[in-house]
Structure formats: structure tokens, C-alpha cells
Short mmCIF file of C-alpha atoms in Angstrom, two decimals:
data_model
loop_
_atom_site.label_atom_id
_atom_site.label_comp_id
_atom_site.label_asym_id
_atom_site.label_seq_id
_atom_site.Cartn_x
_atom_site.Cartn_y
_atom_site.Cartn_z
CA MET A 1 78.08 185.10 28.28
CA GLU A 2 75.82 184.23 30.93
CA VAL A 3 76.92 182.09 33.76
CA ASN A 4 74.63 179.76 35.49
CA SER A 5 75.39 180.41 39.20
CA THR A 6 74.10 176.93 40.10
CA ALA A 7 76.52 175.15 37.92
CA PHE A 8 79.74 175.86 40.14
CA VAL A 9 79.02 174.81 43.75
CA SER A 10 82.04 174.84 46.19
CA PRO A 11 82.33 171.39 48.07
CA LEU A 12 82.78 173.34 51.06
CA ALA A 13 79.02 174.49 50.83
CA ASN A 14 77.96 170.90 50.48
CA ALA A 15 76.44 169.89 53.98
CA GLN A 16 77.78 166.35 52.76
CA TYR A 17 81.23 167.40 53.15
CA ALA A 18 80.71 169.94 56.04
CA VAL A 19 83.37 169.95 58.78
CA PRO A 20 81.55 170.59 62.09
CA SER A 21 82.64 173.35 64.07
CA SER A 22 83.66 172.68 68.03
CA SER A 23 80.40 173.81 69.20
CA LEU A 24 78.44 171.85 66.93
CA PHE A 25 80.57 168.78 68.21
CA VAL A 26 79.75 169.72 71.84
CA ASP A 27 76.05 170.21 71.17
CA ARG A 28 75.91 166.84 69.67
CA ILE A 29 77.57 165.27 73.10
CA LEU A 30 75.41 167.33 75.23
CA GLN A 31 72.44 166.07 73.37
CA GLN A 32 73.46 162.34 74.37
CA VAL A 33 74.03 163.17 77.97
CA ASN A 34 71.25 162.29 80.63
CA PHE A 35 70.95 161.08 84.13
CA TRP A 36 71.97 157.64 83.25
CA THR A 37 75.21 158.22 81.10
CA ILE A 38 75.98 160.90 84.15
CA SER A 39 75.34 158.18 86.56
CA LEU A 40 77.43 155.40 84.71
CA THR A 41 80.30 157.79 84.16
CA LEU A 42 80.43 158.63 87.77
CA LEU A 43 80.17 155.12 88.86
CA LEU A 44 82.93 154.10 86.55
CA VAL A 45 85.31 156.97 87.87
CA ALA A 46 84.58 155.93 91.45
CA ILE A 47 85.33 152.26 90.64
CA THR A 48 88.51 153.29 89.05
CA TYR A 49 89.53 155.34 92.06
CA ASP A 50 88.49 152.77 94.34
CA GLN A 51 90.58 149.94 92.65
CA TRP A 52 93.47 152.47 92.26
CA SER A 53 93.39 153.61 96.01
CA TYR A 54 93.51 149.95 96.96
CA LYS A 55 96.34 149.21 94.64
CA PHE A 56 98.56 152.15 95.85
CA GLN A 57 97.78 151.49 99.53
CA LYS A 58 98.71 147.91 99.12
CA HIS A 59 102.07 148.81 97.96
CA GLY A 60 103.39 145.41 97.38
CA ILE A 61 102.45 143.57 100.64
CA VAL A 62 100.36 140.40 100.23
CA GLY A 63 96.64 140.87 99.45
CA PRO A 64 93.72 140.06 96.75
CA ALA A 65 94.99 141.48 93.29
CA TRP A 66 91.57 143.34 93.07
CA LYS A 67 88.80 144.23 95.53
CA THR A 68 85.33 144.00 95.08
CA PRO A 69 84.11 147.66 94.31
CA PHE A 70 83.61 149.64 97.34
CA ILE A 71 82.58 146.98 99.95
CA GLY A 72 85.65 144.80 99.44
CA PRO A 73 85.26 141.31 101.14
CA PHE A 74 82.34 142.54 103.44
CA MET A 75 79.92 139.88 102.37
CA GLU A 76 82.26 136.76 103.21
CA SER A 77 83.17 138.71 106.27
CA MET A 78 79.36 138.56 107.50
CA ARG A 79 80.29 134.77 108.20
CA PRO A 80 84.02 134.88 109.13
CA ASP A 81 86.06 131.64 108.05
CA PHE A 82 88.80 131.07 110.44
CA LYS A 83 90.66 128.95 107.96
CA LYS A 84 90.70 132.13 105.74
CA TYR A 85 92.23 133.97 108.77
CA GLN A 86 95.01 131.34 109.15
CA ALA A 87 95.58 131.48 105.28
CA LYS A 88 96.14 135.32 105.73
CA TRP A 89 98.55 134.97 108.52
CA ASN A 90 100.42 132.15 106.68
CA SER A 91 100.67 134.43 103.57
CA GLY A 92 103.32 136.69 104.87
CA GLU A 93 104.36 139.09 107.76
CA LEU A 94 101.85 141.83 106.36
CA SER A 95 98.80 141.22 104.35
CA CYS A 96 95.65 143.31 103.73
CA VAL A 97 92.13 143.68 102.65
CA SER A 98 90.29 146.79 101.99
CA VAL A 99 86.58 146.99 103.30
CA PHE A 100 84.23 149.90 102.40
CA HIS A 101 86.69 152.98 103.19
CA LYS A 102 88.83 151.20 105.42
CA PHE A 103 92.34 149.70 104.39
CA VAL A 104 93.19 146.93 106.81
CA ILE A 105 96.79 145.56 107.45
CA ILE A 106 97.37 142.41 109.26
CA ALA A 107 100.29 141.82 110.90
CA SER A 108 101.18 138.03 111.45
CA THR A 109 104.60 137.50 113.18
CA ARG A 110 105.24 137.79 116.89
CA ASP A 111 107.82 140.62 116.55
CA THR A 112 105.63 142.60 114.35
CA ALA A 113 102.67 142.18 116.41
CA ARG A 114 104.72 143.01 119.46
CA LYS A 115 106.29 146.31 117.75
CA ILE A 116 102.60 147.30 117.05
CA PHE A 117 101.42 146.67 120.56
CA ASN A 118 104.46 148.74 121.69
CA SER A 119 104.23 151.72 119.48
CA PRO A 120 101.77 154.14 121.15
CA ALA A 121 103.26 156.95 119.37
CA TYR A 122 102.06 155.72 116.05
CA VAL A 123 98.99 153.71 116.85
CA LYS A 124 96.00 153.69 119.18
CA PRO A 125 93.49 151.11 120.04
CA CYS A 126 90.25 151.66 117.71
CA VAL A 127 88.31 148.12 117.99
CA VAL A 128 86.08 148.79 115.03
CA ASP A 129 84.24 151.66 113.54
CA ALA A 130 81.04 150.89 115.70
CA ALA A 131 83.04 150.86 118.86
CA TYR A 132 83.06 154.78 119.20
CA LYS A 133 79.30 154.77 118.94
CA LEU A 134 78.69 151.93 121.27
CA LEU A 135 81.43 152.57 123.80
CA ARG A 136 81.18 156.38 123.34
CA PRO A 137 84.03 158.25 121.86
CA THR A 138 84.60 159.80 125.26
CA ASN A 139 85.51 156.51 126.73
CA TRP A 140 88.88 155.98 128.45
CA VAL A 141 90.10 153.27 126.24
CA PHE A 142 90.35 155.62 123.42
CA MET A 143 92.18 158.00 125.19
CA ASP A 144 96.01 158.43 124.16
CA GLY A 145 99.19 159.42 125.66
CA LYS A 146 99.50 160.88 129.20
CA GLU A 147 95.60 161.42 129.39
CA HIS A 148 95.41 157.49 129.01
CA VAL A 149 98.21 156.65 131.37
CA ASP A 150 96.92 159.10 134.23
CA TYR A 151 93.38 157.42 133.94
CA ARG A 152 94.86 154.11 133.90
CA LYS A 153 96.77 154.68 136.77
CA GLY A 154 93.57 155.27 138.80
CA LEU A 155 92.16 151.90 137.93
CA ASN A 156 95.58 149.84 138.63
CA GLY A 157 94.43 149.77 142.44
CA LEU A 158 91.28 147.72 141.47
CA PHE A 159 93.29 144.81 140.52
CA THR A 160 95.76 144.32 143.11
CA ARG A 161 95.99 140.94 144.97
CA GLN A 162 94.35 142.46 147.93
CA ALA A 163 91.51 143.97 145.67
CA LEU A 164 91.16 140.49 143.75
CA GLU A 165 90.50 138.87 146.98
CA ILE A 166 87.70 141.04 147.96
CA TYR A 167 85.68 140.13 144.72
CA LEU A 168 86.02 136.19 145.30
CA PRO A 169 82.97 135.62 147.39
CA GLY A 170 80.83 137.22 144.94
CA GLN A 171 82.16 135.18 142.24
CA GLU A 172 81.92 131.80 143.98
CA GLU A 173 78.41 132.90 144.78
CA VAL A 174 77.54 132.87 141.07
CA TYR A 175 79.32 129.57 140.30
CA ASP A 176 77.05 128.06 143.18
CA LYS A 177 73.94 129.08 141.47
CA TYR A 178 74.90 128.44 137.81
CA PHE A 179 76.34 124.69 138.33
CA LYS A 180 72.84 123.80 139.79
CA GLU A 181 71.59 125.41 136.89
CA PHE A 182 73.69 123.44 134.43
CA VAL A 183 72.32 120.09 136.15
CA ARG A 184 68.81 121.38 136.06
CA ILE A 185 69.16 122.16 132.10
CA SER A 186 70.73 118.76 131.21
CA LYS A 187 68.00 117.11 133.32
CA GLU A 188 65.28 119.14 131.47
CA GLU A 189 66.78 118.72 128.18
CA GLY A 190 67.12 115.07 128.34
CA LYS A 191 69.84 115.10 125.84
CA PRO A 192 73.07 117.00 125.09
CA LYS A 193 72.53 120.81 124.71
CA ALA A 194 75.04 123.37 123.28
CA PHE A 195 75.98 125.07 126.43
CA MET A 196 77.99 128.04 124.85
CA PRO A 197 74.98 130.44 125.40
CA VAL A 198 74.73 129.39 128.78
CA PHE A 199 78.53 129.84 129.53
CA ARG A 200 77.95 133.29 128.14
CA GLU A 201 75.24 133.92 130.52
CA LEU A 202 77.28 132.73 133.36
CA MET A 203 80.27 134.75 132.63
CA CYS A 204 78.22 137.77 131.97
CA ALA A 205 76.80 137.39 135.62
CA VAL A 206 80.22 136.67 137.39
CA SER A 207 81.51 140.03 135.39
CA CYS A 208 78.48 141.99 136.74
CA ARG A 209 78.80 140.67 140.15
CA THR A 210 82.47 141.47 140.28
CA PHE A 211 82.26 145.04 138.78
CA VAL A 212 79.10 146.25 140.32
CA GLY A 213 78.20 143.71 143.15
CA HIS A 214 74.40 143.51 144.32
CA TYR A 215 73.60 146.99 143.17
CA MET A 216 72.14 145.26 139.78
CA SER A 217 69.27 142.72 140.25
CA GLU A 218 69.52 139.10 138.75
CA LYS A 219 66.58 139.94 136.32
CA ILE A 220 68.95 143.02 134.94
CA VAL A 221 71.84 140.56 134.82
CA LYS A 222 70.08 138.04 132.75
CA ARG A 223 68.79 140.92 130.49
CA ILE A 224 72.34 142.13 129.83
CA ALA A 225 73.57 138.58 129.51
CA HIS A 226 70.97 138.11 126.67
CA ASP A 227 71.46 141.54 125.00
CA TYR A 228 75.09 141.56 125.24
CA TYR A 229 75.15 139.07 122.11
CA LEU A 230 73.73 142.03 120.11
CA ILE A 231 76.76 144.11 121.36
CA THR A 232 79.12 141.62 120.23
CA ALA A 233 77.60 141.25 116.99
CA ALA A 234 77.78 145.06 116.30
CA LEU A 235 81.36 144.92 117.38
CA GLU A 236 82.54 142.42 114.78
CA LEU A 237 85.68 143.41 112.97
CA VAL A 238 83.60 143.89 109.75
CA ASN A 239 80.28 145.34 109.81
CA PHE A 240 78.21 147.79 108.07
CA PRO A 241 79.83 151.35 108.93
CA ILE A 242 76.55 153.35 109.40
CA ILE A 243 74.14 152.75 112.02
CA LEU A 244 70.93 152.19 110.20
CA PRO A 245 67.61 150.68 111.58
CA PHE A 246 67.28 147.20 112.05
CA THR A 247 70.95 146.37 111.43
CA LYS A 248 73.43 144.80 113.85
CA SER A 249 74.86 148.12 114.85
CA TRP A 250 71.29 149.47 115.64
CA TYR A 251 70.46 146.60 117.87
CA GLY A 252 73.96 146.73 119.42
CA LYS A 253 73.65 150.56 120.13
CA LYS A 254 70.29 149.86 121.78
CA ALA A 255 71.56 147.33 123.95
CA ALA A 256 74.73 149.28 124.88
CA ASP A 257 72.36 152.24 125.95
CA MET A 258 70.54 149.87 128.29
CA VAL A 259 73.81 148.50 129.73
CA LEU A 260 75.20 151.94 130.27
CA ASP A 261 72.16 153.34 131.88
CA GLU A 262 72.08 150.39 134.23
CA PHE A 263 75.65 150.77 135.34
CA ALA A 264 75.06 154.47 135.82
CA LYS A 265 72.25 153.61 138.22
CA CYS A 266 74.50 151.25 140.05
CA SER A 267 77.05 153.94 140.40
CA ALA A 268 74.56 156.30 141.89
CA LYS A 269 73.69 153.47 144.53
CA ALA A 270 77.35 152.84 145.27
CA LYS A 271 78.49 156.53 146.00
CA VAL A 272 75.47 156.65 148.69
CA ARG A 273 76.51 153.27 150.13
CA MET A 274 80.46 154.09 150.31
CA ALA A 275 79.55 157.52 151.55
CA ALA A 276 77.79 155.82 154.44
CA GLY A 277 80.86 153.63 155.23
CA GLY A 278 79.84 150.44 153.48
CA ASP A 279 82.18 147.70 152.96
CA VAL A 280 83.87 147.12 149.74
CA THR A 281 82.42 144.24 147.79
CA CYS A 282 83.08 144.74 143.99
CA ILE A 283 85.15 147.01 141.77
CA MET A 284 82.73 149.82 141.61
CA ASP A 285 82.81 150.15 145.40
CA ALA A 286 86.75 149.88 145.44
CA TRP A 287 86.93 152.87 142.59
CA ILE A 288 84.24 155.18 144.18
CA LYS A 289 85.87 154.58 147.88
CA GLN A 290 89.16 155.79 146.36
CA MET A 291 87.29 158.91 144.80
CA GLN A 292 85.79 159.90 148.22
CA ASP A 293 88.95 159.03 150.27
CA SER A 294 90.83 161.51 147.76
CA ALA A 295 88.09 163.93 148.14
CA ARG A 296 88.27 163.96 151.93
CA TYR A 297 92.20 164.03 152.05
CA ASN A 298 92.20 167.19 149.50
CA GLU A 299 89.45 168.90 151.53
CA ARG A 300 91.69 168.54 154.76
CA VAL A 301 94.71 169.84 153.11
CA ALA A 302 92.81 172.82 151.51
CA ARG A 303 91.86 173.53 155.20
CA GLY A 304 95.34 173.73 156.06
CA GLU A 305 95.44 170.58 158.15
CA GLN A 306 98.67 168.79 158.60
CA VAL A 307 97.87 165.48 157.24
CA ASP A 308 100.09 162.71 157.96
CA THR A 309 101.45 160.90 154.62
CA SER A 310 100.29 157.59 156.00
CA GLU A 311 96.70 159.11 155.56
CA LYS A 312 97.17 159.98 151.97
CA PRO A 313 95.47 157.74 149.38
CA PRO A 314 97.88 155.65 147.22
CA GLN A 315 96.38 157.62 144.33
CA LEU A 316 94.79 160.70 144.35
CA LEU A 317 91.65 160.69 142.12
CA ARG A 318 89.05 163.38 140.88
CA GLU A 319 85.61 162.42 141.49
CA PHE A 320 84.19 160.68 138.39
CA THR A 321 80.37 161.15 137.24
CA ASP A 322 78.03 158.29 137.09
CA TRP A 323 78.25 158.27 133.19
CA GLU A 324 81.96 158.26 133.28
CA ILE A 325 82.06 155.39 135.80
CA ALA A 326 79.27 153.64 133.78
CA GLN A 327 81.40 153.97 130.45
CA THR A 328 84.55 152.65 132.07
CA ILE A 329 82.81 149.48 133.98
CA PHE A 330 81.11 148.90 130.32
CA THR A 331 84.65 148.56 129.06
CA PHE A 332 85.47 146.08 131.74
CA LEU A 333 82.40 144.22 130.76
CA PHE A 334 83.39 144.46 127.01
CA ALA A 335 86.86 143.23 127.65
CA SER A 336 85.92 140.29 129.82
CA GLN A 337 82.65 138.95 128.50
CA ASP A 338 83.35 137.33 125.21
CA ALA A 339 86.95 136.43 126.20
CA THR A 340 86.13 134.61 129.20
CA SER A 341 83.07 133.21 127.68
CA SER A 342 85.22 131.60 125.03
CA ALA A 343 87.81 130.32 127.35
CA CYS A 344 85.00 128.94 129.65
CA THR A 345 83.56 126.91 126.84
CA TRP A 346 86.91 125.51 125.55
CA LEU A 347 87.72 124.35 129.17
CA PHE A 348 84.52 122.44 129.59
CA GLN A 349 84.92 120.78 126.25
CA LEU A 350 88.80 120.20 126.46
CA MET A 351 88.43 118.80 130.09
CA ALA A 352 85.62 116.39 129.03
CA ASP A 353 87.68 115.20 126.14
CA ARG A 354 90.81 114.68 128.19
CA PRO A 355 89.65 113.19 131.52
CA GLU A 356 93.07 112.32 132.53
CA TRP A 357 93.71 115.97 133.01
CA LEU A 358 90.15 116.57 134.79
CA ALA A 359 91.13 113.83 137.21
CA LYS A 360 94.47 115.92 137.86
CA VAL A 361 92.57 119.13 138.48
CA ARG A 362 89.90 117.39 140.65
CA GLU A 363 92.67 115.74 142.74
CA GLU A 364 94.58 118.79 143.08
CA ASN A 365 91.59 120.84 144.31
CA LEU A 366 90.51 118.43 146.95
CA ARG A 367 93.88 117.93 148.20
CA LEU A 368 94.71 121.72 148.68
CA ARG A 369 91.19 121.72 150.50
CA GLY A 370 92.03 118.98 152.73
CA GLY A 371 89.61 116.90 151.31
CA ASP A 372 86.55 119.36 151.99
CA ARG A 373 85.26 120.58 148.98
CA ASN A 374 83.19 123.10 150.49
CA VAL A 375 86.23 125.25 151.39
CA ARG A 376 85.84 128.65 149.77
CA PHE A 377 87.93 130.60 147.45
CA SER A 378 91.22 132.66 148.65
CA MET A 379 93.76 133.96 146.73
CA ASP A 380 96.42 131.53 148.70
CA LEU A 381 94.23 128.67 147.47
CA LEU A 382 93.92 129.77 144.00
CA GLU A 383 97.60 130.64 143.47
CA SER A 384 98.93 127.32 144.81
CA MET A 385 96.97 125.16 142.06
CA SER A 386 99.92 124.17 139.72
CA ALA A 387 97.87 121.89 137.61
CA THR A 388 94.73 123.77 137.29
CA ARG A 389 96.70 126.93 136.33
CA ALA A 390 98.61 124.79 133.61
CA VAL A 391 95.23 123.55 132.08
CA VAL A 392 93.94 127.37 132.09
CA LYS A 393 97.20 128.53 130.59
CA GLU A 394 97.32 125.99 128.01
CA THR A 395 93.77 126.51 126.97
CA LEU A 396 94.42 130.38 126.68
CA ARG A 397 97.42 129.40 124.54
CA TYR A 398 95.78 126.78 122.51
CA ARG A 399 92.67 128.69 121.74
CA PRO A 400 93.65 132.24 122.51
CA PRO A 401 89.89 133.80 122.97
CA VAL A 402 91.13 137.41 121.26
CA ILE A 403 93.02 136.47 117.94
CA MET A 404 93.29 139.63 116.61
CA VAL A 405 93.46 143.42 118.18
CA PRO A 406 92.62 146.45 115.75
CA TYR A 407 94.59 149.62 116.08
CA LEU A 408 94.39 152.86 114.15
CA VAL A 409 97.34 154.37 112.60
CA LYS A 410 97.88 157.84 114.14
CA LYS A 411 100.74 158.90 111.77
CA ASP A 412 102.94 157.26 109.05
CA PHE A 413 104.16 154.29 110.77
CA PRO A 414 107.26 152.45 109.27
CA VAL A 415 106.16 149.00 110.28
CA THR A 416 108.78 147.23 108.40
CA PRO A 417 111.86 148.28 106.32
CA GLY A 418 109.82 147.83 103.14
CA PHE A 419 106.37 149.09 104.33
CA THR A 420 104.99 152.28 106.03
CA ALA A 421 101.39 152.07 107.26
CA LYS A 422 99.66 155.54 106.44
CA LYS A 423 97.82 157.55 108.87
CA GLY A 424 93.99 156.68 109.10
CA GLN A 425 94.67 152.81 108.20
CA MET A 426 93.79 150.16 110.52
CA ILE A 427 96.37 147.76 111.57
CA ILE A 428 95.83 144.56 113.34
CA PRO A 429 98.38 142.60 115.40
CA THR A 430 97.78 139.03 115.42
CA VAL A 431 97.88 136.73 118.54
CA TRP A 432 97.40 133.16 117.21
CA PRO A 433 100.70 132.74 115.35
CA ALA A 434 102.66 133.83 118.20
CA ALA A 435 100.72 131.22 120.52
CA HIS A 436 101.25 128.40 118.17
CA ASP A 437 104.85 129.17 117.36
CA PRO A 438 106.59 125.65 117.16
CA GLU A 439 110.16 127.35 118.38
CA ALA A 440 108.47 128.67 121.55
CA TYR A 441 105.89 125.79 122.30
CA PRO A 442 106.79 122.42 120.42
CA ASP A 443 104.05 120.51 118.91
CA PRO A 444 101.77 123.73 119.12
CA ASP A 445 98.71 122.24 117.79
CA SER A 446 98.41 119.68 120.71
CA PHE A 447 96.79 120.61 123.81
CA ASP A 448 99.54 119.86 126.54
CA PRO A 449 99.18 121.70 129.87
CA GLU A 450 102.42 119.56 130.97
CA ARG A 451 104.34 122.25 128.90
CA TRP A 452 103.48 124.93 131.83
CA ILE A 453 104.49 122.48 134.73
CA SER A 454 107.94 120.61 133.47
CA GLY A 455 108.29 122.53 130.09
CA THR A 456 109.55 126.05 129.17
CA ALA A 457 106.19 127.65 128.36
CA ASP A 458 106.54 130.17 131.14
CA GLN A 459 109.78 131.33 129.73
CA GLN A 460 108.23 132.35 126.36
CA VAL A 461 107.16 135.88 127.36
CA LYS A 462 107.62 137.22 124.04
CA ASN A 463 105.04 134.76 122.66
CA TRP A 464 102.49 135.39 125.35
CA LEU A 465 100.46 138.02 123.76
CA VAL A 466 96.99 136.43 124.81
CA PHE A 467 96.57 139.65 126.96
CA GLY A 468 98.37 142.02 124.60
CA THR A 469 101.44 143.94 125.69
CA GLY A 470 102.56 147.55 125.92
CA PRO A 471 100.70 150.62 127.27
CA HIS A 472 97.19 149.12 126.48
CA TYR A 473 97.62 145.35 127.99
CA CYS A 474 94.84 143.83 129.51
CA LEU A 475 94.32 145.28 133.23
CA GLY A 476 92.28 142.41 134.18
CA GLN A 477 94.50 139.51 133.13
CA THR A 478 95.34 138.19 136.60
CA TYR A 479 91.70 138.36 137.53
CA ALA A 480 90.56 136.64 134.43
CA GLN A 481 93.11 133.74 134.99
CA LEU A 482 92.23 133.38 138.63
CA ASN A 483 88.77 133.44 137.71
CA LEU A 484 88.92 130.59 135.45
CA ILE A 485 91.26 128.60 137.79
CA GLY A 486 88.52 128.79 140.55
CA MET A 487 85.64 128.08 138.07
CA LEU A 488 87.42 124.94 136.62
CA GLY A 489 88.43 123.85 140.18
CA LYS A 490 85.14 124.10 141.98
CA ALA A 491 83.29 122.46 138.80
CA SER A 492 85.84 119.45 138.64
CA MET A 493 84.41 118.68 142.43
CA PHE A 494 80.83 119.37 142.11
CA LEU A 495 79.96 118.29 138.53
CA ASP A 496 80.48 115.41 136.23
CA TRP A 497 79.92 116.20 132.41
CA GLU A 498 80.33 114.65 129.25
CA HIS A 499 81.05 116.05 125.61
CA PHE A 500 79.07 114.64 122.72
CA PRO A 501 81.29 115.61 119.87
CA THR A 502 80.28 116.55 116.38
CA GLU A 503 81.93 117.09 113.11
CA LYS A 504 82.22 120.63 114.18
CA SER A 505 83.59 120.47 117.70
CA GLU A 506 87.05 121.05 116.74
CA GLU A 507 86.05 123.46 114.04
CA ILE A 508 86.45 127.22 115.17
CA GLU A 509 83.70 129.62 114.78
CA VAL A 510 84.91 133.51 114.87
CA PHE A 511 82.40 135.62 116.74
CA ALA A 512 84.36 138.39 118.15
CA THR A 513 86.10 135.77 120.00
CA ILE A 514 86.43 131.94 119.07
CA PHE A 515 84.06 129.16 119.90
CA PRO A 516 83.67 125.51 118.79
CA GLN A 517 81.17 125.62 115.83
CA ASP A 518 78.85 123.32 117.35
CA HIS A 519 78.71 125.46 120.51
CA CYS A 520 79.92 122.69 122.68
CA GLU A 521 77.16 119.67 123.30
CA LEU A 522 77.54 118.63 126.87
CA VAL A 523 75.31 116.96 129.51
CA PHE A 524 75.96 117.76 133.27
CA THR A 525 75.23 115.89 136.35
CA ASP A 526 75.80 116.33 140.00
CA ARG A 527 79.07 114.79 141.51
CA PRO A 528 78.30 113.05 144.75
CA GLU A 529 80.61 113.72 147.81
#
């Protein structure tokens, strides 16, 4: 019997029932792969990793449940909201955010802040990412350990009582000029003006005169005062991490390059003048004289001379290059400019709004000068001003210019029993909560200078973090306070001013330091003798 071969067909041979081999399956998948599917897959993997990394680092401390992929709260940080900072501080001892690649831990309590300030084995100042590019990575403020201690020792002599008195004439010279400028501006405006930018220029001029004397022209001082705003903007806590053309960091870098170049020129001039026996009139003079005195002493010892110990300089320094000196002076400007501009702005606003305290400051300054307002600054005079000092101290407590100080974690740091900060993370001790602690400062949200006269405010040393603490505390804290005492006392005798409050006068703007949001609307007039 003949069998038809087509009558029996195995189901396995029918394509309808075919089971694809693994190679066919892979081929089919590969046919669907293109640029967009690869990109989407990589993006989803990156987002997943970014969220997982944030969750892992967060490890139970307070913070957003999720972060905006990659950038975190970058956009809202472009316009910092002080009330959101307060919410962070109030949320717990430690809280966090993650911006771009940086995980940031915020420490809110006094004791935790102090622990960070006093843990150089675990942390070092980092300011912000852009700071290394603007201030330069070789800058002394980024040094660590013994290297930092040795460098700092050489700078301590620039801020002794004797040294600070040498700088007073230059500071007062600037105030004489700018107080007249305040009156001129008010006359020309014919209406209230936001004086915060003018105060920034004033404080930049005072700093430059104190740091580099008359080696810098007034034209250059004005240019630095104007451009320093760009440097401040580039050094905000949250900024784009890469310097791209026409970004804040790019403009800030250009301004920083200019300032460093000008300071280097000043250093070269100062070396020539001090070598010729010139008098010390500014910080740069004092530092360079220490270097040159050290060099002469070392040369005599090297020649085998018997040099009396009384002729040995207090600190033997090596000779620093003009560029090294420029970098160091730039850090002094960085530390003083925004902080004193903030304090100056609040002082003028607070005194206008509290005329009873302005009257006390005025009376004290005239009385201590024997009724002659033209008596010039001296350390004895400034140190004897109890009421003026109380107003300055209370302003710094009530509105501390620097509210947070970023540090970089060098190695795993057990911040609390339940949380360890990891190497490479940023950790930020906060100043504001300690300065507004009701146990240390009763009714802390009230401006009350009396607490520094008859109260116990001076005893609250653990809460006084306005200038930091630990190995990186502010070298110029005495200089800064005496500078503000002198400024306010002199202004009280030579000027009258009126504040025109707006709905934003008591609201706080965060721009590196803090200012009134309306930038302090004032009118100045001359005060007759």
C-alpha cells in the first residue's frame, strides 16, 4: 500500500507550534535594541542607583523620602529659603539632602556642631566645591593637621592687640570717607535707598585698607568691591559643580583671578617698602616684616654670629612668594567681606529701629572721648565701650552672619551613636540654633543687648559659635568685633539715619551670609556737633 508522505506531518515541524531556540530569542531582542532603548535603560538604571545610594547614605536620619533624580533640591537652592533651613534645623539633631553627587549632612544642635568643629581627625573645612577652584587648592585654609597648625602660627602675630592698633588709622580713614558718601547718596536719591550694596563696598574698602594698606588704589578697591559679589555668588552652598562659561562659577573665577593678581602686586610692593625700612601700616606689612626679620636672623646664625635671644623673632617664618601671600590675603577677604557686610547692614537697621540703644551708644562714645567726637580710634577707647560692645555682640547673636560652615568628612566619622558619616560626604555644623537657644539666651528671638551687660550672655561660651571653635576658629574674631564697635560708635556721633521698613525688612535673605530681604532702606543725614 502506498503511503502519502504528506498525510502525516509532525506538529513539531509546523511553524505554528515551533519552539524558538535561545539564539532566535536573543536575535529577536537584539532587533528591538536601538540608541533610544539603550539610553532609556541606562537612564533608568542610573536613576535607580541614584535613589538607592541616597537611601543607603540617609540611613535613618531626617531627610526627604526621595530625591529629584541626580540634581536633588538644586533648583530650589538657587534661591535659598531661610525658613526651609529653619525647618531642617528643627527636624532633628541630624538631617540631610543630596545635591548632584554630594550627600550633605546638617548638624543642628549645639553639642553636635561643637563636636564637628573640634574633630580635625575626621573632618576638614571644604567650604563648597567651587572654593577649591576660586581660592586655589594650595590655599592654607585647606591644609590639614600639623601643616595647617604651623602655617596658622605664623599668622597669629598679625592679630595681636599691638598689631590691631596699628591698623586702626587706616580703618578710620575709610569710615570718614564713606560716611560722607552715605549722606551724599541720600541727598542725590531724595528718597530711601537700599544700602546693603553700599555697606558691602564699605566693608570691602575697610578690609582692603586693613590687609594691604595703600598699596592698592581706590579705583581697584571699588572694582574688587563690585566684583566680589560675583565671587560670593559662586561660593553659595549649592551651585553647579562644573565651571561652565557664563555660569556663576565662571564669573566668580574670573573675579577671583583679578583679586589674586592685585594682591600679588601689593605683595611685591610691600616687600620692597619693608626691606627699605618702611613702617608697618597693614597686615601685609606686618607679615612680610616677620619674614624679612626671620631671614636676617637666620643669615646671622648661619654666619656663626652669637645672636642674643632677645633679637630672635617671636616666630621664625620662611619667605612666602607673592602668590602665596596673595592667596592668604584673599582668604582674609573671603572671611571678612560677607560676614562684616551682613553685620554692618543689620547694625544700621537695628539701631534705627531701636533709637533708645542708639542713644546709649552715642552717649557712651561722646563721654569716653571727653565730649570731642573727633578723638581718633585707639584700642583703649574701643575696649572700654561696654554699651557699644553689647549692641555688636547681640547683633552677631541675634543675626549671626555665618549660619552654617561646611566640612568634608576625611574618614568615617561616628557623629552620633546611631549615625556614622562616610568619607567624602559633606557635614555642616549649624550656628543659628546655638545662638537662639532659650536656655542660654532667654527670649532668644528678641534683640536685647542688655543680656551682655547685666545678664549672663558672656558666660554662654559653648553657645558662642559665631566665629566657630576648634583648630579652624576665626583668626580675626577680635579684629571683626572691634571694627564693628568702632564703626557704629563713629557713625552714632557723625550721622543720623532713618529706616523705612517694608514687609521684607525682618525677613532673612541667604546670600552666603544673611541680610534683610529688602536690603535695608535707609536715609542718612549729617549730625551737627
